[in-house]
Backbone as a chain_set.jsonl record, in Angstrom:
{"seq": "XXXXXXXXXXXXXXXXXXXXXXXXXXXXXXXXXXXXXXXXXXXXXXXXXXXXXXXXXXXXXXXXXXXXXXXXXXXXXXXXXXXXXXXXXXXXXXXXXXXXXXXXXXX", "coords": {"N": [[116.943, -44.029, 42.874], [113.429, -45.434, 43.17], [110.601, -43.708, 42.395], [107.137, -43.543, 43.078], [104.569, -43.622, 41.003], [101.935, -41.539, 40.475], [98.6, -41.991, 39.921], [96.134, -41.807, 37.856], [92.818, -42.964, 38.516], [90.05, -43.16, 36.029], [86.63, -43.573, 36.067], [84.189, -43.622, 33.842], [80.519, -43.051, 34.207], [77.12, -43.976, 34.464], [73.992, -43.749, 35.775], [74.317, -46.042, 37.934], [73.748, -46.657, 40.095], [73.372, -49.008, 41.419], [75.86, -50.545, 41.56], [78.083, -49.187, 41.565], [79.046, -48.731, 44.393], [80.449, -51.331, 44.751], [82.441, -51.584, 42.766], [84.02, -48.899, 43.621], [84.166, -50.104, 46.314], [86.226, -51.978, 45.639], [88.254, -50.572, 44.636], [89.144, -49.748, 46.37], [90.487, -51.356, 48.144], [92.656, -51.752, 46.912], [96.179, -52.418, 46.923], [97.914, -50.619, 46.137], [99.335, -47.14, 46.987], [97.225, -45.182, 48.611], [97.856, -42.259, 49.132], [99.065, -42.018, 46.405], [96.98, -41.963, 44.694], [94.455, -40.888, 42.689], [91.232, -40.688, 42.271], [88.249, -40.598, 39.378], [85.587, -40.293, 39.368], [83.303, -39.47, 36.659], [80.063, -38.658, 35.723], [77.363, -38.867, 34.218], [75.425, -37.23, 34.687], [73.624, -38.586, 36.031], [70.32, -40.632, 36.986], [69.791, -41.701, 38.972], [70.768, -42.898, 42.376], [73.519, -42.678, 41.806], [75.608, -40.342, 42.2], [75.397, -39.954, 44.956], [76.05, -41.742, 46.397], [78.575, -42.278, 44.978], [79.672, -39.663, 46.695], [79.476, -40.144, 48.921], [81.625, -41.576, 49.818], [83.908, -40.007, 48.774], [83.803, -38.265, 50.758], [85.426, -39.264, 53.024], [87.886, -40.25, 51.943], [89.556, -38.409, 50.67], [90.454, -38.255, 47.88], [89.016, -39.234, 45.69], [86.848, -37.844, 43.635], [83.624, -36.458, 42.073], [82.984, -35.749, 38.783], [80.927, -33.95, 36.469], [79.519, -34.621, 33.795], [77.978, -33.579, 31.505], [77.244, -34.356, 28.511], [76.619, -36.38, 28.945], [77.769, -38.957, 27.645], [80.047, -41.968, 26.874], [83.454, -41.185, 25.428], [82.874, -37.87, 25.75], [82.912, -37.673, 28.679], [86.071, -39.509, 29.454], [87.478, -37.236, 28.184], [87.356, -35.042, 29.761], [87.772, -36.048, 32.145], [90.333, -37.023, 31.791], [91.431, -34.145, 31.25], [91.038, -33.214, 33.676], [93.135, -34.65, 35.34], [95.5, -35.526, 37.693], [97.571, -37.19, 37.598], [100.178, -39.311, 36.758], [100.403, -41.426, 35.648], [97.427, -42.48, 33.506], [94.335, -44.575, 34.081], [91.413, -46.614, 33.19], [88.643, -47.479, 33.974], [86.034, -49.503, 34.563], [82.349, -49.42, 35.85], [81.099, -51.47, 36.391], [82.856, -53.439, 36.953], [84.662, -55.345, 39.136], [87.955, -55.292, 40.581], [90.881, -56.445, 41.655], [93.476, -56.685, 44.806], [96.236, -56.495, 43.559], [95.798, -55.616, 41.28], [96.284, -52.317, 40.058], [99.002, -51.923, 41.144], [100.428, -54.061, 39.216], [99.847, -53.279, 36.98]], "CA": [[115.735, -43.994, 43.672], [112.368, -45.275, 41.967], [109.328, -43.213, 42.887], [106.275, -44.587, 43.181], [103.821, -42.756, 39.694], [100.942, -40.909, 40.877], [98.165, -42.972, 39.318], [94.821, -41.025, 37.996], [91.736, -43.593, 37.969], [88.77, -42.186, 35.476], [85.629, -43.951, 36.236], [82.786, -42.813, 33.468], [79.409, -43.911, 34.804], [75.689, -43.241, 34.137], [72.925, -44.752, 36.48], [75.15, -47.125, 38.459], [73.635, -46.843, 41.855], [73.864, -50.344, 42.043], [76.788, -51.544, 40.773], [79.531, -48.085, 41.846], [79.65, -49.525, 45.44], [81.139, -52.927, 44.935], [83.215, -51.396, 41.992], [84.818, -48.462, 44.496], [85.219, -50.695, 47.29], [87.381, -53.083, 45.183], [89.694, -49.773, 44.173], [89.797, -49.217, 47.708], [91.377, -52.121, 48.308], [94.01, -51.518, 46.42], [97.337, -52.242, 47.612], [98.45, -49.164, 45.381], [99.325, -46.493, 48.041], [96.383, -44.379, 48.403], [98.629, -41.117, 48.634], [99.614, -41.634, 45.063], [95.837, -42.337, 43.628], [93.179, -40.122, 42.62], [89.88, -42.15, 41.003], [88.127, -39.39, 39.105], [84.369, -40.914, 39.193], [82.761, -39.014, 35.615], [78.824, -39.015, 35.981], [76.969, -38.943, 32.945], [73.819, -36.72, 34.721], [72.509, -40.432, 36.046], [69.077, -39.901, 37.456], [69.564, -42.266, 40.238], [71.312, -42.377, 43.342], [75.05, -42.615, 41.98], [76.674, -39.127, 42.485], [74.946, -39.853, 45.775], [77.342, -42.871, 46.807], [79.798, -41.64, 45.327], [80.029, -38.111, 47.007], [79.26, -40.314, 50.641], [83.081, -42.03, 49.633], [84.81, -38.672, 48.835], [83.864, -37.528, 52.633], [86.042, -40.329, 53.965], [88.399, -40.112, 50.915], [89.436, -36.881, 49.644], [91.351, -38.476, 46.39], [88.086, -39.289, 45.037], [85.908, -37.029, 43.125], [82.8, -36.674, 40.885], [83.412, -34.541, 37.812], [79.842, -33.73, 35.779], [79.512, -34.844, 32.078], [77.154, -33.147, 30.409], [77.157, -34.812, 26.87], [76.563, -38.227, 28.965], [78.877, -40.386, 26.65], [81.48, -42.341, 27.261], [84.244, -40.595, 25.388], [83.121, -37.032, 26.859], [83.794, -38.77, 29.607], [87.226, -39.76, 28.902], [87.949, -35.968, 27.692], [87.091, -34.478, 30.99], [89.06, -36.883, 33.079], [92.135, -36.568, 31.008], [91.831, -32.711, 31.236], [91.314, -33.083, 35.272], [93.8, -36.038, 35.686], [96.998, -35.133, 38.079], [98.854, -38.351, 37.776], [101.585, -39.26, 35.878], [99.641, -42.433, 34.915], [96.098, -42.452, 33.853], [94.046, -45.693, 33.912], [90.103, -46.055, 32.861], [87.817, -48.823, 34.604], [84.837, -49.631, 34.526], [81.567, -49.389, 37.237], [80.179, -52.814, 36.268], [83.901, -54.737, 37.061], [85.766, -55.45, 40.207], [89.4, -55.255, 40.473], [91.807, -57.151, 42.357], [93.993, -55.601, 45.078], [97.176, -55.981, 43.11], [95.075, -54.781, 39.578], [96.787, -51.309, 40.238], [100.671, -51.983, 40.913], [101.03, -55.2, 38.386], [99.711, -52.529, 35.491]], "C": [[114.522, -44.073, 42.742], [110.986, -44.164, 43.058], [108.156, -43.88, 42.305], [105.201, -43.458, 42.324], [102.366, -42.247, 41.283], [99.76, -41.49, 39.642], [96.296, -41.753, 39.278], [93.722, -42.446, 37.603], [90.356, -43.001, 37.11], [88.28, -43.802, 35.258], [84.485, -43.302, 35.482], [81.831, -43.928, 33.897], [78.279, -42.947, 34.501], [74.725, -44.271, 35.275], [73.441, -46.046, 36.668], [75.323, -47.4, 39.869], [74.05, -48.482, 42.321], [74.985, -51.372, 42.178], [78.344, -50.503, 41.493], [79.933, -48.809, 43.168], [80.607, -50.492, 45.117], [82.6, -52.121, 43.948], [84.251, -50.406, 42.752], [85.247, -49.084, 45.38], [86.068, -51.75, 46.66], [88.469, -52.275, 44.747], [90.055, -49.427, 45.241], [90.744, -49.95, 48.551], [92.651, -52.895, 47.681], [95.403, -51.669, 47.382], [98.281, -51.283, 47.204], [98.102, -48.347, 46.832], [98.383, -45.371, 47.537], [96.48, -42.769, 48.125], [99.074, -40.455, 47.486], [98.548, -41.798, 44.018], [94.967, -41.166, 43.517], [92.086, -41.011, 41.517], [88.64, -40.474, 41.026], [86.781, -39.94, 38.629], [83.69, -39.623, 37.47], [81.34, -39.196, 35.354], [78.36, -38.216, 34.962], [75.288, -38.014, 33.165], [73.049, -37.88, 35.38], [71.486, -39.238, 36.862], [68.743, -41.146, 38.846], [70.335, -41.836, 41.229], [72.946, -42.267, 43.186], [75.818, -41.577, 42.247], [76.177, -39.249, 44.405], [75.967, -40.97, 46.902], [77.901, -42.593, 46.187], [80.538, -40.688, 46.012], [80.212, -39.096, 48.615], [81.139, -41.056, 50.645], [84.163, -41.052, 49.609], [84.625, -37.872, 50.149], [85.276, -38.787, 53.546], [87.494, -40.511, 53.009], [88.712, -39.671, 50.154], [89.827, -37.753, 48.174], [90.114, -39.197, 45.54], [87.076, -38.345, 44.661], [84.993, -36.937, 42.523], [82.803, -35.327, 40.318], [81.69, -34.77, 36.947], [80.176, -33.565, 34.015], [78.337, -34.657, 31.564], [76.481, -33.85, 29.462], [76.932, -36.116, 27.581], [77.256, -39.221, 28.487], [80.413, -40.379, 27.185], [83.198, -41.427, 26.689], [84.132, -39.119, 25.441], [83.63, -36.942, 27.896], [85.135, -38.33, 30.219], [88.052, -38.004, 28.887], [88.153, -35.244, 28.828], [87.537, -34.452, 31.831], [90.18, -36.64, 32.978], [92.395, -35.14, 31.341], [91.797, -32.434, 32.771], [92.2, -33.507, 35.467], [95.18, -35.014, 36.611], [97.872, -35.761, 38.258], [99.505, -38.257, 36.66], [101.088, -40.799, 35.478], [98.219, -42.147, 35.02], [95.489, -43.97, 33.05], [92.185, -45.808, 34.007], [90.018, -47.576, 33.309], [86.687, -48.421, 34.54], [83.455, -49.927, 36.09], [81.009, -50.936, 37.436], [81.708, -54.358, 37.087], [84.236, -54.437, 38.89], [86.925, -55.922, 40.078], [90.148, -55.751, 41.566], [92.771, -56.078, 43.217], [95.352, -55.034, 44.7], [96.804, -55.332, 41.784], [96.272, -53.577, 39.452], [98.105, -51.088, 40.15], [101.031, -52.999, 40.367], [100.923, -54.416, 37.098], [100.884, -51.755, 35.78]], "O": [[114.338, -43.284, 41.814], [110.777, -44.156, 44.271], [108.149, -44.598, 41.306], [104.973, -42.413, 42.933], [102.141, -42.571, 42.449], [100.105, -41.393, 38.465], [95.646, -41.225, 40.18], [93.812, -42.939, 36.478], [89.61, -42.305, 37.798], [88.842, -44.768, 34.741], [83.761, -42.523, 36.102], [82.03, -45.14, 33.975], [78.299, -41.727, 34.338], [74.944, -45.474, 35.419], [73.216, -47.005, 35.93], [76.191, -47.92, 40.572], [74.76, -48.929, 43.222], [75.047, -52.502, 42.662], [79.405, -51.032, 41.824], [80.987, -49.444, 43.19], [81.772, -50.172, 45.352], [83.712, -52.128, 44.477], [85.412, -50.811, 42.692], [86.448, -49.011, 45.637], [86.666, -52.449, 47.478], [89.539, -52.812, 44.459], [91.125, -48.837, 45.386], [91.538, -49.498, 49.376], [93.272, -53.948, 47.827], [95.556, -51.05, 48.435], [99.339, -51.105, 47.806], [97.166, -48.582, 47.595], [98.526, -44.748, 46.485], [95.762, -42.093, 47.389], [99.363, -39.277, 47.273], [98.798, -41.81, 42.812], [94.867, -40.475, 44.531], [92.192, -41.65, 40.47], [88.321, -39.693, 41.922], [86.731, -40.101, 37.409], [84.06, -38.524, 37.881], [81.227, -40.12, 34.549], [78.781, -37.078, 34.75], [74.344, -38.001, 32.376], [71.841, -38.005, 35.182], [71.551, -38.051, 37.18], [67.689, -41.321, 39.458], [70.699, -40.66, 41.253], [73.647, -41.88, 44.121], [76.948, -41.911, 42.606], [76.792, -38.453, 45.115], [76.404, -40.715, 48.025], [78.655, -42.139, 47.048], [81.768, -40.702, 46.043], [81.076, -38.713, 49.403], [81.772, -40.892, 51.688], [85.187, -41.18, 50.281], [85.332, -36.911, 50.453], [85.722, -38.711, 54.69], [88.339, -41.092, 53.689], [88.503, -40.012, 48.99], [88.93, -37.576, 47.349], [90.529, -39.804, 44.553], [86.341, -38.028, 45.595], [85.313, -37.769, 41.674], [82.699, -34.229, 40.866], [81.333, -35.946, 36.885], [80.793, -32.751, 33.329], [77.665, -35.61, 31.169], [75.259, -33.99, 29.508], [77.04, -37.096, 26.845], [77.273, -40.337, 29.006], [81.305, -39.628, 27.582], [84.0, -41.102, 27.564], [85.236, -38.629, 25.2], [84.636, -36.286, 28.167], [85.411, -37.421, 31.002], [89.06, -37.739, 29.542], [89.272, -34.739, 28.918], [87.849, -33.463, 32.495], [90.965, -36.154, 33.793], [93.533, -34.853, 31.714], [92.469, -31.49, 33.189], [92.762, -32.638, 36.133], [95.664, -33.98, 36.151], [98.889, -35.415, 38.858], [99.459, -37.39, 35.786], [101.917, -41.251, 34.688], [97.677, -41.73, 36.044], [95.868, -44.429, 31.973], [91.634, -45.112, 34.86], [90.808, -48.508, 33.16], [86.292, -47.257, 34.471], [83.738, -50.541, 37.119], [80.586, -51.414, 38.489], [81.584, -55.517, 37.483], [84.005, -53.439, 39.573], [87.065, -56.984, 39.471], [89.818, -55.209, 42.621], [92.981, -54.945, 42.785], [95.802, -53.934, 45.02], [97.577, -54.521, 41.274], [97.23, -53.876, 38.738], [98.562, -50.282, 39.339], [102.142, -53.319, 40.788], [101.682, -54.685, 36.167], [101.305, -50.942, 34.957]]}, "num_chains": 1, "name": "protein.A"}
C-alpha cells in the first residue's frame, strides 16, 4: 500500500500584495490532494497588504498559514518553516512564480 506524503509548502515573502494572489491560487490548483498539503506562507513584516490576502485564504483553507519572520530574510525564513513544517516532504516556492497543477505530484 503506497501512501500518499504529506507535503509542507514554505512560501517566504516580503511586500507581495501584488503578486501572493496569483501565486496561491496556482497552489490551489493543485491536483496534489489538499488533505495532504499545508503551504506555510513566511512574512517578512511586509508593510503592505500581504498577510492581509493571505490570512482572507486561510478562512476558506485551514492548511494555510502565515508564520511571522522577524529577521525579514530569506533564510530566517526557511528556518521557521522547517521548524513549523508537518509533512513528510517539504518544498519552498516562490511568491513571484506560478505553478502548474501537476508541479506538486510530478516532484
Amino acid at each position: 500500500m503506497t501512501t500518499t506524503p504529506r507535503v509542507t509548502i514554505l512560501l517566504p515573502c516580503r511586500n507581495e500584495e501584488h503578486h501572493i494572489a496569483r501565486c496561491i491560487d496556482s497552489l490551489l490548483a493543485t491536483s496534489y490532494p489538499h488533505d495532504r498539503l499545508e503551504l506555510l506562507v513566511i512574512d517578512g513584516r511586509s508593510d503592505d497588504r500581504t498577510r492581509d490576502v493571505v490570512a482572507s485564504y486561510g478562512d476558506s483553507h485551514p492548511w494555510i498559514r502565515v508564520l511571522d519572520n522577524p529577521a525579514r530574510i530569506v533564510p530566517a525564513a526557511l528556518n521557521l518553516g522547517v521548524r513549523a513544517a508537518s509533512g513528510d516532504v517539504i518544498l519552498r516556492v516562490d511568491a513571484h512564480a506560478l505553478y502548474p497543477p501537476s508541479y506538486i505530484a510530478r516532484l
